[in-house]
PDB file of C-alpha atoms in Angstrom:
ATOM      1  CA  UNK S   1       0.000   0.000   0.000  1.00  0.00           C
ATOM      2  CA  UNK S   2       1.120   3.514  -0.662  1.00  0.00           C
ATOM      3  CA  UNK S   3      -0.165   7.020  -0.845  1.00  0.00           C
ATOM      4  CA  UNK S   4       0.589  10.660  -0.427  1.00  0.00           C
ATOM      5  CA  UNK S   5       0.043  13.024   2.505  1.00  0.00           C
ATOM      6  CA  UNK S   6      -0.294  16.768   2.450  1.00  0.00           C
ATOM      7  CA  UNK S   7       0.468  17.819   6.024  1.00  0.00           C
ATOM      8  CA  UNK S   8       1.136  20.982   7.943  1.00  0.00           C
ATOM      9  CA  UNK S   9       4.793  21.774   8.626  1.00  0.00           C
ATOM     10  CA  UNK S  10       5.816  21.950  12.247  1.00  0.00           C
ATOM     11  CA  UNK S  11       7.626  25.308  12.000  1.00  0.00           C
ATOM     12  CA  UNK S  12       9.764  24.580  15.059  1.00  0.00           C
ATOM     13  CA  UNK S  13      12.460  27.159  14.284  1.00  0.00           C
ATOM     14  CA  UNK S  14       9.821  29.886  13.865  1.00  0.00           C
ATOM     15  CA  UNK S  15       8.314  29.138  17.279  1.00  0.00           C
ATOM     16  CA  UNK S  16      11.717  29.182  18.970  1.00  0.00           C
ATOM     17  CA  UNK S  17      12.748  32.410  17.223  1.00  0.00           C
ATOM     18  CA  UNK S  18       9.428  34.091  18.038  1.00  0.00           C
ATOM     19  CA  UNK S  19       9.736  33.074  21.694  1.00  0.00           C
ATOM     20  CA  UNK S  20      13.322  34.373  21.858  1.00  0.00           C
ATOM     21  CA  UNK S  21      12.387  37.720  20.302  1.00  0.00           C
ATOM     22  CA  UNK S  22       9.355  38.003  22.601  1.00  0.00           C
ATOM     23  CA  UNK S  23      11.531  37.334  25.657  1.00  0.00           C
ATOM     24  CA  UNK S  24      14.045  39.995  24.578  1.00  0.00           C
ATOM     25  CA  UNK S  25      11.316  42.588  23.997  1.00  0.00           C
ATOM     26  CA  UNK S  26       9.691  41.809  27.349  1.00  0.00           C
ATOM     27  CA  UNK S  27      13.052  42.098  29.085  1.00  0.00           C
ATOM     28  CA  UNK S  28      13.600  45.516  27.478  1.00  0.00           C
ATOM     29  CA  UNK S  29      10.153  46.626  28.631  1.00  0.00           C
ATOM     30  CA  UNK S  30      10.219  45.132  32.116  1.00  0.00           C
ATOM     31  CA  UNK S  31      13.657  46.281  33.334  1.00  0.00           C
ATOM     32  CA  UNK S  32      12.819  50.009  33.299  1.00  0.00           C
ATOM     33  CA  UNK S  33       9.332  49.241  34.597  1.00  0.00           C
ATOM     34  CA  UNK S  34      10.744  47.190  37.495  1.00  0.00           C
ATOM     35  CA  UNK S  35      13.063  50.060  38.398  1.00  0.00           C
ATOM     36  CA  UNK S  36      10.171  52.508  38.299  1.00  0.00           C
ATOM     37  CA  UNK S  37       7.913  50.255  40.375  1.00  0.00           C
ATOM     38  CA  UNK S  38      10.594  49.663  42.995  1.00  0.00           C
ATOM     39  CA  UNK S  39      11.345  53.402  43.404  1.00  0.00           C
ATOM     40  CA  UNK S  40       7.702  54.521  43.343  1.00  0.00           C
ATOM     41  CA  UNK S  41       6.243  51.906  45.658  1.00  0.00           C
ATOM     42  CA  UNK S  42       9.230  51.233  47.911  1.00  0.00           C
ATOM     43  CA  UNK S  43       7.818  47.722  48.368  1.00  0.00           C
ATOM     44  CA  UNK S  44       9.377  44.666  46.822  1.00  0.00           C
ATOM     45  CA  UNK S  45       6.163  42.687  47.164  1.00  0.00           C
ATOM     46  CA  UNK S  46       4.135  45.075  44.991  1.00  0.00           C
ATOM     47  CA  UNK S  47       6.903  45.099  42.387  1.00  0.00           C
ATOM     48  CA  UNK S  48       6.839  41.321  42.258  1.00  0.00           C
ATOM     49  CA  UNK S  49       3.051  41.278  41.907  1.00  0.00           C
ATOM     50  CA  UNK S  50       3.197  43.861  39.125  1.00  0.00           C
ATOM     51  CA  UNK S  51       5.806  41.910  37.200  1.00  0.00           C
ATOM     52  CA  UNK S  52       4.045  38.574  37.809  1.00  0.00           C
ATOM     53  CA  UNK S  53       0.878  39.996  36.241  1.00  0.00           C
ATOM     54  CA  UNK S  54       2.454  41.984  33.403  1.00  0.00           C
ATOM     55  CA  UNK S  55       4.883  39.387  32.013  1.00  0.00           C
ATOM     56  CA  UNK S  56       2.281  36.713  31.097  1.00  0.00           C
ATOM     57  CA  UNK S  57       0.018  39.390  29.616  1.00  0.00           C
ATOM     58  CA  UNK S  58       2.879  40.712  27.493  1.00  0.00           C
ATOM     59  CA  UNK S  59       3.780  37.200  26.331  1.00  0.00           C
ATOM     60  CA  UNK S  60       0.141  36.563  25.420  1.00  0.00           C
ATOM     61  CA  UNK S  61       0.020  39.815  23.428  1.00  0.00           C
ATOM     62  CA  UNK S  62       3.447  39.832  21.771  1.00  0.00           C
ATOM     63  CA  UNK S  63       4.120  36.173  20.865  1.00  0.00           C
ATOM     64  CA  UNK S  64       1.435  35.921  18.124  1.00  0.00           C
ATOM     65  CA  UNK S  65       2.649  39.213  16.653  1.00  0.00           C
ATOM     66  CA  UNK S  66       6.244  37.951  16.524  1.00  0.00           C
ATOM     67  CA  UNK S  67       5.041  34.762  14.754  1.00  0.00           C
ATOM     68  CA  UNK S  68       3.419  36.950  12.089  1.00  0.00           C
ATOM     69  CA  UNK S  69       6.608  38.965  11.587  1.00  0.00           C
ATOM     70  CA  UNK S  70       8.840  35.960  10.904  1.00  0.00           C
ATOM     71  CA  UNK S  71       9.088  34.586   7.365  1.00  0.00           C
ATOM     72  CA  UNK S  72       8.000  31.121   6.358  1.00  0.00           C
ATOM     73  CA  UNK S  73       4.287  31.205   7.153  1.00  0.00           C
ATOM     74  CA  UNK S  74       3.147  31.147   3.519  1.00  0.00           C
ATOM     75  CA  UNK S  75       4.112  27.626   2.476  1.00  0.00           C
ATOM     76  CA  UNK S  76       2.994  25.896   5.631  1.00  0.00           C
ATOM     77  CA  UNK S  77       2.333  22.509   4.012  1.00  0.00           C
ATOM     78  CA  UNK S  78       4.504  19.744   2.676  1.00  0.00           C
ATOM     79  CA  UNK S  79       3.825  16.582   0.705  1.00  0.00           C
ATOM     80  CA  UNK S  80       5.075  13.244   2.003  1.00  0.00           C
ATOM     81  CA  UNK S  81       4.956   9.908   0.208  1.00  0.00           C
ATOM     82  CA  UNK S  82       4.195   6.884   2.344  1.00  0.00           C
ATOM     83  CA  UNK S  83       4.525   3.202   1.613  1.00  0.00           C
ATOM     84  CA  UNK S  84       3.892   0.058   3.646  1.00  0.00           C
ATOM     85  CA  UNK S  85       6.078  -2.752   2.378  1.00  0.00           C
ATOM     86  CA  UNK S  86       7.416  -5.872   4.119  1.00  0.00           C
ATOM     87  CA  UNK S  87       6.142  -4.723   7.533  1.00  0.00           C
ATOM     88  CA  UNK S  88       7.819  -1.310   7.306  1.00  0.00           C
ATOM     89  CA  UNK S  89       6.087   2.067   7.031  1.00  0.00           C
ATOM     90  CA  UNK S  90       8.187   4.465   4.985  1.00  0.00           C
ATOM     91  CA  UNK S  91       6.958   7.981   5.721  1.00  0.00           C
ATOM     92  CA  UNK S  92       8.914  10.477   3.661  1.00  0.00           C
ATOM     93  CA  UNK S  93      12.530   9.829   4.679  1.00  0.00           C
ATOM     94  CA  UNK S  94      11.612   7.924   7.855  1.00  0.00           C
ATOM     95  CA  UNK S  95      11.347   4.138   8.048  1.00  0.00           C
ATOM     96  CA  UNK S  96       9.159   2.818  10.877  1.00  0.00           C
ATOM     97  CA  UNK S  97       8.858  -0.947  11.442  1.00  0.00           C
ATOM     98  CA  UNK S  98       5.177  -1.786  11.965  1.00  0.00           C
ATOM     99  CA  UNK S  99       6.123  -3.914  14.974  1.00  0.00           C
ATOM    100  CA  UNK S 100       7.391  -0.755  16.687  1.00  0.00           C
ATOM    101  CA  UNK S 101       4.028   1.035  16.283  1.00  0.00           C
ATOM    102  CA  UNK S 102       2.237   0.831  19.643  1.00  0.00           C
ATOM    103  CA  UNK S 103      -0.852   2.896  18.817  1.00  0.00           C
ATOM    104  CA  UNK S 104      -2.165   5.513  16.442  1.00  0.00           C
ATOM    105  CA  UNK S 105      -4.096   8.354  18.065  1.00  0.00           C
ATOM    106  CA  UNK S 106      -6.381  10.609  16.035  1.00  0.00           C
ATOM    107  CA  UNK S 107      -8.243  13.716  17.114  1.00  0.00           C
ATOM    108  CA  UNK S 108     -10.090  16.598  15.503  1.00  0.00           C
ATOM    109  CA  UNK S 109     -10.217  20.248  16.473  1.00  0.00           C
ATOM    110  CA  UNK S 110     -12.123  22.825  14.441  1.00  0.00           C
ATOM    111  CA  UNK S 111     -12.212  20.571  11.377  1.00  0.00           C
ATOM    112  CA  UNK S 112      -8.454  19.935  11.346  1.00  0.00           C
ATOM    113  CA  UNK S 113      -7.151  16.476  12.224  1.00  0.00           C
ATOM    114  CA  UNK S 114      -4.015  15.396  14.042  1.00  0.00           C
ATOM    115  CA  UNK S 115      -2.563  11.883  13.892  1.00  0.00           C
ATOM    116  CA  UNK S 116       0.066  10.724  16.387  1.00  0.00           C
ATOM    117  CA  UNK S 117       1.832   7.509  15.443  1.00  0.00           C
ATOM    118  CA  UNK S 118       3.192   6.257  18.778  1.00  0.00           C
ATOM    119  CA  UNK S 119       6.239   4.024  18.390  1.00  0.00           C
ATOM    120  CA  UNK S 120       8.863   2.508  20.638  1.00  0.00           C
ATOM    121  CA  UNK S 121      11.224   5.103  19.171  1.00  0.00           C
ATOM    122  CA  UNK S 122      10.313   8.633  18.112  1.00  0.00           C
ATOM    123  CA  UNK S 123       6.616   9.380  17.627  1.00  0.00           C
ATOM    124  CA  UNK S 124       5.411  10.896  14.351  1.00  0.00           C
ATOM    125  CA  UNK S 125       2.926  13.775  14.615  1.00  0.00           C
ATOM    126  CA  UNK S 126       1.015  14.597  11.435  1.00  0.00           C
ATOM    127  CA  UNK S 127      -1.443  17.495  11.126  1.00  0.00           C
ATOM    128  CA  UNK S 128      -3.878  18.124   8.300  1.00  0.00           C
ATOM    129  CA  UNK S 129      -3.618  21.413   6.438  1.00  0.00           C
ATOM    130  CA  UNK S 130      -6.163  23.912   7.739  1.00  0.00           C
ATOM    131  CA  UNK S 131      -9.403  23.771   5.772  1.00  0.00           C
ATOM    132  CA  UNK S 132      -8.134  21.142   3.300  1.00  0.00           C
ATOM    133  CA  UNK S 133     -10.554  18.194   3.057  1.00  0.00           C
ATOM    134  CA  UNK S 134      -8.139  16.302   0.789  1.00  0.00           C
ATOM    135  CA  UNK S 135      -5.451  16.432   3.484  1.00  0.00           C
ATOM    136  CA  UNK S 136      -7.923  14.941   5.993  1.00  0.00           C
ATOM    137  CA  UNK S 137      -8.841  12.127   3.577  1.00  0.00           C
ATOM    138  CA  UNK S 138      -5.154  11.361   3.015  1.00  0.00           C
ATOM    139  CA  UNK S 139      -4.511  11.117   6.768  1.00  0.00           C
ATOM    140  CA  UNK S 140      -7.514   8.810   7.136  1.00  0.00           C
ATOM    141  CA  UNK S 141      -6.182   6.574   4.346  1.00  0.00           C
ATOM    142  CA  UNK S 142      -2.861   6.221   6.203  1.00  0.00           C
ATOM    143  CA  UNK S 143      -4.579   5.427   9.521  1.00  0.00           C
ATOM    144  CA  UNK S 144      -6.776   2.849   7.753  1.00  0.00           C
ATOM    145  CA  UNK S 145      -3.780   1.265   6.012  1.00  0.00           C
ATOM    146  CA  UNK S 146      -1.990   0.929   9.368  1.00  0.00           C
ATOM    147  CA  UNK S 147      -5.024  -0.946  10.737  1.00  0.00           C
ATOM    148  CA  UNK S 148      -6.122   1.665  13.262  1.00  0.00           C
ATOM    149  CA  UNK S 149      -9.393   2.749  11.609  1.00  0.00           C
ATOM    150  CA  UNK S 150     -11.230   2.443  14.946  1.00  0.00           C
ATOM    151  CA  UNK S 151      -9.097   5.280  16.370  1.00  0.00           C
ATOM    152  CA  UNK S 152     -10.551   7.733  13.829  1.00  0.00           C
ATOM    153  CA  UNK S 153     -13.624   9.004  15.597  1.00  0.00           C
ATOM    154  CA  UNK S 154     -15.824  11.600  13.940  1.00  0.00           C
ATOM    155  CA  UNK S 155     -16.864  14.084  16.602  1.00  0.00           C
TER     156      UNK S 155
END
């Protein structure tokens, strides 16, 4: 059996870069603010409370904006070929012996599906492309070919 998957890229370097930039910006904002709070209030406890409230709010506000600023968001999908031959799943460049597959977990959120192929080694996480019905059908075909059709539950 064989097929093709159109899946969402993980974008790991973008997330790490966005988090690093967000941390640097927050540090630049919070250092002068911490100095001002400590001189104005003369109480270390109030300064700590102010920082403890402001930092998560700033992360929540700035992180999505930093993700938008970084390049690489346009082509957020990739095509992988998969083949099951002689008890081995070949997924793109990765070979996974079927004996090492413990379970395949599938879940849906807002119409997009995620498939986690749990193995004795490194798990494979595959996400459908947002709003692409063909990508969902391709993921289902892989899950079915692996023999885990019962894990695909329509919600």
